[in-house]
C-alpha cells in the first residue's frame, strides 16, 4: 500500500505538469525504503523498481503498461471484427483466491535479501539503464533538466556541487 504522502506528492507533480516517471519516482523511493527497512526483500534493484512502478500505476499515475503485459498486447490486438462480450465463452473462475495468491507473493518476497536496494545495487542498475541510451539521448535529457530546473534551482545545484567538491577535497587531505 503506497503512503498517502507519496500519492499527494505525485498529484502535486501532475498539477505542476511533471512527467509520469517523475510522479512514479515517489513510489519507487518508498519501495526502496521498505526493502532497506526489512519490510521485505527483492532479488534485484530492477525488481524493487518494478514493484514501485506497479504501485504508482495502481495509484493512478499515467505510466505506460509494462512491456509484454496483457494490457499492452490487448490494446494492440483489439480489432472491430472481434467477437462481442456476449458471444465469448464465460471465463472459468480461478481455483485459488486472490488473498491466497497475495499472501504467497508476500511470503516469497520476505524470503529474499535486502541487498537489491543497496546503494551499490541501485548504482549498478542506473549505469546499466544509462548505457542502453545513446549519448545524444542522455545529453538531451541533461539539457532539459537544466532548462526546467529554473534559475533558483540551478543556483542551488551549483552551491551544492561546490560544497561537495570542498568536502571531497578535505577528505582527500586527511591522513588514512
Short mmCIF file of N, CA, C and O in Angstrom, two decimals, residues 58-138:
data_model
loop_
_atom_site.label_atom_id
_atom_site.label_comp_id
_atom_site.label_asym_id
_atom_site.label_seq_id
_atom_site.Cartn_x
_atom_site.Cartn_y
_atom_site.Cartn_z
N UNK A 58 -1.20 1.60 -9.90
CA UNK A 58 -2.43 1.35 -9.13
C UNK A 58 -2.93 2.63 -8.46
O UNK A 58 -4.13 2.78 -8.24
N UNK A 59 -2.02 3.55 -8.16
CA UNK A 59 -2.41 4.81 -7.51
C UNK A 59 -2.89 5.85 -8.53
O UNK A 59 -3.28 6.94 -8.15
N UNK A 60 -2.83 5.50 -9.81
CA UNK A 60 -3.37 6.40 -10.83
C UNK A 60 -2.36 7.19 -11.63
O UNK A 60 -2.75 8.07 -12.40
N UNK A 61 -1.06 6.91 -11.48
CA UNK A 61 -0.06 7.60 -12.29
C UNK A 61 -0.16 7.05 -13.71
O UNK A 61 -0.24 5.83 -13.91
N UNK A 62 -0.19 7.92 -14.69
CA UNK A 62 -0.43 7.52 -16.07
C UNK A 62 0.85 7.01 -16.74
O UNK A 62 1.36 7.61 -17.69
N UNK A 63 1.37 5.89 -16.23
CA UNK A 63 2.57 5.27 -16.81
C UNK A 63 2.15 4.33 -17.92
O UNK A 63 1.09 3.71 -17.84
N UNK A 64 3.00 4.16 -18.95
CA UNK A 64 2.65 3.17 -19.98
C UNK A 64 2.68 1.78 -19.37
O UNK A 64 3.42 1.53 -18.42
N UNK A 65 1.87 0.84 -19.90
CA UNK A 65 1.90 -0.51 -19.33
C UNK A 65 3.25 -1.15 -19.54
O UNK A 65 3.97 -0.82 -20.49
N UNK A 66 3.64 -2.07 -18.62
CA UNK A 66 4.95 -2.70 -18.76
C UNK A 66 5.00 -3.52 -20.04
O UNK A 66 3.99 -4.08 -20.47
N UNK A 67 6.17 -3.58 -20.65
CA UNK A 67 6.36 -4.26 -21.93
C UNK A 67 5.95 -5.72 -21.83
O UNK A 67 6.34 -6.42 -20.90
N UNK A 68 5.16 -6.17 -22.80
CA UNK A 68 4.77 -7.57 -22.84
C UNK A 68 3.63 -7.92 -21.92
O UNK A 68 3.26 -9.07 -21.79
N UNK A 69 3.03 -6.91 -21.26
CA UNK A 69 1.93 -7.20 -20.35
C UNK A 69 0.65 -7.41 -21.14
O UNK A 69 0.56 -7.05 -22.31
N UNK A 70 -0.35 -8.00 -20.51
CA UNK A 70 -1.62 -8.27 -21.17
C UNK A 70 -2.26 -6.99 -21.69
O UNK A 70 -2.77 -6.96 -22.79
N UNK A 71 -2.22 -5.93 -20.86
CA UNK A 71 -2.88 -4.69 -21.27
C UNK A 71 -2.21 -4.07 -22.49
O UNK A 71 -2.89 -3.48 -23.34
N UNK A 72 -0.90 -4.24 -22.62
CA UNK A 72 -0.19 -3.68 -23.78
C UNK A 72 -0.56 -4.46 -25.03
O UNK A 72 -0.81 -3.87 -26.09
N UNK A 73 -0.61 -5.79 -24.92
CA UNK A 73 -0.92 -6.60 -26.10
C UNK A 73 -2.41 -6.58 -26.40
O UNK A 73 -2.81 -6.65 -27.55
N UNK A 74 -3.24 -6.44 -25.38
CA UNK A 74 -4.69 -6.41 -25.59
C UNK A 74 -5.09 -5.18 -26.39
O UNK A 74 -5.95 -5.27 -27.27
N UNK A 75 -4.46 -4.05 -26.11
CA UNK A 75 -4.79 -2.82 -26.83
C UNK A 75 -4.43 -2.94 -28.31
O UNK A 75 -5.15 -2.51 -29.18
N UNK A 76 -3.25 -3.56 -28.57
CA UNK A 76 -2.82 -3.68 -29.97
C UNK A 76 -3.62 -4.75 -30.71
O UNK A 76 -3.79 -4.69 -31.92
N UNK A 77 -4.16 -5.74 -29.97
CA UNK A 77 -4.90 -6.82 -30.61
C UNK A 77 -6.38 -6.50 -30.79
O UNK A 77 -7.07 -7.20 -31.54
N UNK A 78 -6.85 -5.46 -30.10
CA UNK A 78 -8.27 -5.12 -30.20
C UNK A 78 -8.62 -4.68 -31.61
O UNK A 78 -8.03 -3.76 -32.16
N UNK A 79 -9.58 -5.37 -32.20
CA UNK A 79 -10.00 -5.06 -33.56
C UNK A 79 -11.52 -4.96 -33.60
O UNK A 79 -12.20 -5.65 -32.84
N UNK A 80 -12.07 -4.17 -34.52
CA UNK A 80 -13.53 -4.04 -34.57
C UNK A 80 -14.23 -5.33 -34.97
O UNK A 80 -15.40 -5.52 -34.69
N UNK A 81 -13.52 -6.26 -35.62
CA UNK A 81 -14.15 -7.50 -36.07
C UNK A 81 -14.17 -8.57 -34.99
O UNK A 81 -14.68 -9.65 -35.21
N UNK A 82 -13.62 -8.28 -33.81
CA UNK A 82 -13.58 -9.27 -32.72
C UNK A 82 -14.99 -9.56 -32.23
O UNK A 82 -15.90 -8.73 -32.36
N UNK A 83 -15.17 -10.74 -31.62
CA UNK A 83 -16.48 -11.13 -31.07
C UNK A 83 -16.87 -10.19 -29.94
O UNK A 83 -16.01 -9.70 -29.22
N UNK A 84 -18.14 -9.99 -29.78
CA UNK A 84 -18.60 -9.15 -28.68
C UNK A 84 -18.52 -9.94 -27.37
O UNK A 84 -18.36 -11.16 -27.39
N UNK A 85 -18.66 -9.26 -26.26
CA UNK A 85 -18.53 -9.90 -24.94
C UNK A 85 -19.58 -11.00 -24.74
O UNK A 85 -19.32 -12.00 -24.09
N UNK A 86 -20.77 -10.81 -25.31
CA UNK A 86 -21.83 -11.81 -25.12
C UNK A 86 -21.56 -13.09 -25.90
O UNK A 86 -22.05 -14.16 -25.53
N UNK A 87 -20.79 -13.00 -26.99
CA UNK A 87 -20.50 -14.18 -27.82
C UNK A 87 -19.36 -15.02 -27.27
O UNK A 87 -19.23 -16.17 -27.62
N UNK A 88 -18.52 -14.44 -26.44
CA UNK A 88 -17.37 -15.16 -25.90
C UNK A 88 -17.82 -16.18 -24.85
O UNK A 88 -18.81 -15.97 -24.16
N UNK A 89 -17.04 -17.25 -24.71
CA UNK A 89 -17.34 -18.26 -23.70
C UNK A 89 -17.08 -17.67 -22.31
O UNK A 89 -16.12 -16.90 -22.13
N UNK A 90 -17.89 -18.02 -21.32
CA UNK A 90 -17.67 -17.46 -19.97
C UNK A 90 -16.36 -17.97 -19.38
O UNK A 90 -15.98 -19.12 -19.63
N UNK A 91 -15.70 -17.09 -18.62
CA UNK A 91 -14.42 -17.47 -18.01
C UNK A 91 -14.66 -18.33 -16.80
O UNK A 91 -15.53 -18.03 -15.98
N UNK A 92 -13.87 -19.38 -16.66
CA UNK A 92 -13.98 -20.26 -15.51
C UNK A 92 -13.32 -19.57 -14.32
O UNK A 92 -12.21 -19.06 -14.43
N UNK A 93 -13.97 -19.54 -13.16
CA UNK A 93 -13.35 -18.88 -12.01
C UNK A 93 -12.08 -19.61 -11.58
O UNK A 93 -11.99 -20.83 -11.70
N UNK A 94 -11.12 -18.85 -11.08
CA UNK A 94 -9.86 -19.42 -10.62
C UNK A 94 -10.09 -20.27 -9.38
O UNK A 94 -10.93 -19.96 -8.55
N UNK A 95 -9.33 -21.36 -9.28
CA UNK A 95 -9.48 -22.23 -8.11
C UNK A 95 -8.81 -21.62 -6.88
O UNK A 95 -9.13 -21.97 -5.76
N UNK A 96 -7.88 -20.70 -7.10
CA UNK A 96 -7.19 -20.04 -5.99
C UNK A 96 -7.82 -18.68 -5.72
O UNK A 96 -8.21 -17.99 -6.65
N UNK A 97 -7.87 -18.30 -4.46
CA UNK A 97 -8.40 -16.97 -4.15
C UNK A 97 -7.30 -15.93 -4.34
O UNK A 97 -6.11 -16.25 -4.30
N UNK A 98 -7.73 -14.70 -4.53
CA UNK A 98 -6.77 -13.61 -4.70
C UNK A 98 -5.95 -13.40 -3.42
O UNK A 98 -4.76 -13.14 -3.49
N UNK A 99 -6.62 -13.56 -2.27
CA UNK A 99 -5.93 -13.37 -0.98
C UNK A 99 -4.82 -14.39 -0.81
O UNK A 99 -3.72 -14.07 -0.33
N UNK A 100 -5.10 -15.63 -1.22
CA UNK A 100 -4.11 -16.70 -1.10
C UNK A 100 -2.89 -16.39 -1.97
O UNK A 100 -1.75 -16.56 -1.56
N UNK A 101 -3.16 -15.91 -3.17
CA UNK A 101 -2.08 -15.57 -4.11
C UNK A 101 -1.26 -14.41 -3.58
O UNK A 101 -0.04 -14.42 -3.65
N UNK A 102 -1.94 -13.39 -3.02
CA UNK A 102 -1.26 -12.22 -2.49
C UNK A 102 -0.36 -12.60 -1.32
O UNK A 102 0.79 -12.18 -1.24
N UNK A 103 -0.88 -13.43 -0.41
CA UNK A 103 -0.08 -13.81 0.76
C UNK A 103 1.12 -14.67 0.34
O UNK A 103 2.19 -14.57 0.94
N UNK A 104 0.95 -15.48 -0.69
CA UNK A 104 2.07 -16.29 -1.19
C UNK A 104 3.16 -15.39 -1.77
O UNK A 104 4.35 -15.63 -1.57
N UNK A 105 2.75 -14.35 -2.49
CA UNK A 105 3.71 -13.40 -3.08
C UNK A 105 4.47 -12.67 -1.98
O UNK A 105 5.70 -12.49 -2.06
N UNK A 106 3.76 -12.25 -0.93
CA UNK A 106 4.41 -11.53 0.17
C UNK A 106 5.39 -12.45 0.91
O UNK A 106 6.49 -12.04 1.25
N UNK A 107 4.98 -13.71 1.13
CA UNK A 107 5.87 -14.68 1.78
C UNK A 107 7.15 -14.87 0.97
O UNK A 107 8.25 -14.93 1.53
N UNK A 108 7.00 -14.96 -0.36
CA UNK A 108 8.16 -15.15 -1.23
C UNK A 108 9.09 -13.94 -1.15
O UNK A 108 10.31 -14.08 -1.09
N UNK A 109 8.52 -12.73 -1.12
CA UNK A 109 9.33 -11.50 -1.02
C UNK A 109 10.06 -11.44 0.32
O UNK A 109 11.19 -10.98 0.39
N UNK A 110 9.41 -11.89 1.38
CA UNK A 110 10.04 -11.84 2.71
C UNK A 110 11.24 -12.77 2.81
O UNK A 110 12.14 -12.54 3.61
N UNK A 111 11.28 -13.80 1.98
CA UNK A 111 12.43 -14.72 1.99
C UNK A 111 13.65 -14.14 1.26
O UNK A 111 14.75 -14.61 1.44
N UNK A 112 13.42 -13.12 0.43
CA UNK A 112 14.50 -12.55 -0.37
C UNK A 112 15.39 -11.63 0.46
O UNK A 112 15.01 -11.18 1.53
N UNK A 113 16.56 -11.32 -0.10
CA UNK A 113 17.54 -10.46 0.56
C UNK A 113 17.18 -8.98 0.38
O UNK A 113 16.42 -8.63 -0.52
N UNK A 114 17.75 -8.13 1.22
CA UNK A 114 17.55 -6.68 1.08
C UNK A 114 18.69 -6.04 0.30
O UNK A 114 18.70 -4.83 0.12
N UNK A 115 19.62 -6.86 -0.19
CA UNK A 115 20.79 -6.33 -0.91
C UNK A 115 20.40 -5.67 -2.23
O UNK A 115 21.15 -4.84 -2.74
N UNK A 116 19.25 -6.01 -2.77
CA UNK A 116 18.81 -5.43 -4.04
C UNK A 116 18.54 -3.94 -3.96
O UNK A 116 18.49 -3.26 -4.98
N UNK A 117 18.33 -3.42 -2.75
CA UNK A 117 18.07 -1.99 -2.57
C UNK A 117 19.27 -1.25 -2.02
O UNK A 117 19.15 -0.11 -1.58
N UNK A 118 20.45 -1.90 -2.04
CA UNK A 118 21.65 -1.24 -1.53
C UNK A 118 22.09 -0.14 -2.50
O UNK A 118 21.78 -0.21 -3.70
N UNK A 119 22.82 0.85 -2.02
CA UNK A 119 23.31 1.91 -2.92
C UNK A 119 24.13 1.34 -4.08
O UNK A 119 24.02 1.83 -5.21
N UNK A 120 24.91 0.28 -3.82
CA UNK A 120 25.73 -0.32 -4.88
C UNK A 120 24.84 -0.95 -5.96
O UNK A 120 25.09 -0.77 -7.15
N UNK A 121 23.81 -1.67 -5.53
CA UNK A 121 22.92 -2.34 -6.49
C UNK A 121 22.16 -1.31 -7.32
O UNK A 121 22.01 -1.47 -8.55
N UNK A 122 21.70 -0.23 -6.67
CA UNK A 122 20.96 0.81 -7.40
C UNK A 122 21.87 1.57 -8.36
O UNK A 122 21.45 1.92 -9.46
N UNK A 123 23.11 1.79 -7.94
CA UNK A 123 24.08 2.46 -8.80
C UNK A 123 24.36 1.63 -10.05
O UNK A 123 24.37 2.14 -11.17
N UNK A 124 24.56 0.32 -9.85
CA UNK A 124 24.83 -0.58 -10.97
C UNK A 124 23.64 -0.62 -11.92
O UNK A 124 23.80 -0.61 -13.15
N UNK A 125 22.41 -0.63 -11.36
CA UNK A 125 21.20 -0.64 -12.19
C UNK A 125 21.09 0.65 -12.99
O UNK A 125 20.76 0.63 -14.18
N UNK A 126 21.38 1.79 -12.36
CA UNK A 126 21.32 3.08 -13.06
C UNK A 126 22.32 3.13 -14.20
O UNK A 126 22.01 3.63 -15.29
N UNK A 127 23.52 2.60 -13.95
CA UNK A 127 24.55 2.59 -15.01
C UNK A 127 24.13 1.70 -16.17
O UNK A 127 24.35 2.03 -17.33
N UNK A 128 23.54 0.53 -15.83
CA UNK A 128 23.07 -0.38 -16.90
C UNK A 128 21.98 0.29 -17.73
O UNK A 128 21.98 0.22 -18.96
N UNK A 129 21.05 0.95 -17.06
CA UNK A 129 19.95 1.62 -17.76
C UNK A 129 20.47 2.76 -18.63
O UNK A 129 20.03 2.93 -19.77
N UNK A 130 21.44 3.52 -18.11
CA UNK A 130 22.00 4.64 -18.87
C UNK A 130 22.79 4.15 -20.07
O UNK A 130 22.77 4.78 -21.14
N UNK A 131 23.47 3.00 -19.92
CA UNK A 131 24.30 2.50 -21.03
C UNK A 131 23.45 2.06 -22.22
O UNK A 131 23.94 1.97 -23.34
N UNK A 132 22.16 1.80 -21.99
CA UNK A 132 21.27 1.40 -23.09
C UNK A 132 20.80 2.60 -23.90
O UNK A 132 20.23 2.45 -24.97
N UNK A 133 21.00 3.81 -23.35
CA UNK A 133 20.58 5.03 -24.06
C UNK A 133 21.77 5.60 -24.82
O UNK A 133 22.91 5.44 -24.41
N UNK A 134 21.49 6.30 -25.90
CA UNK A 134 22.57 6.90 -26.69
C UNK A 134 23.11 8.13 -25.95
O UNK A 134 22.43 8.72 -25.11
N UNK A 135 24.32 8.53 -26.32
CA UNK A 135 24.94 9.71 -25.71
C UNK A 135 24.09 10.94 -26.00
O UNK A 135 23.90 11.80 -25.12
N UNK A 136 23.55 11.03 -27.22
CA UNK A 136 22.72 12.18 -27.60
C UNK A 136 21.46 12.24 -26.74
O UNK A 136 21.03 13.32 -26.31
N UNK A 137 20.87 11.07 -26.48
CA UNK A 137 19.66 11.00 -25.67
C UNK A 137 19.94 11.44 -24.24
O UNK A 137 19.18 12.20 -23.64
N UNK A 138 21.07 10.96 -23.68
CA UNK A 138 21.44 11.34 -22.32
C UNK A 138 21.72 12.83 -22.24
O UNK A 138 21.34 13.51 -21.28
#
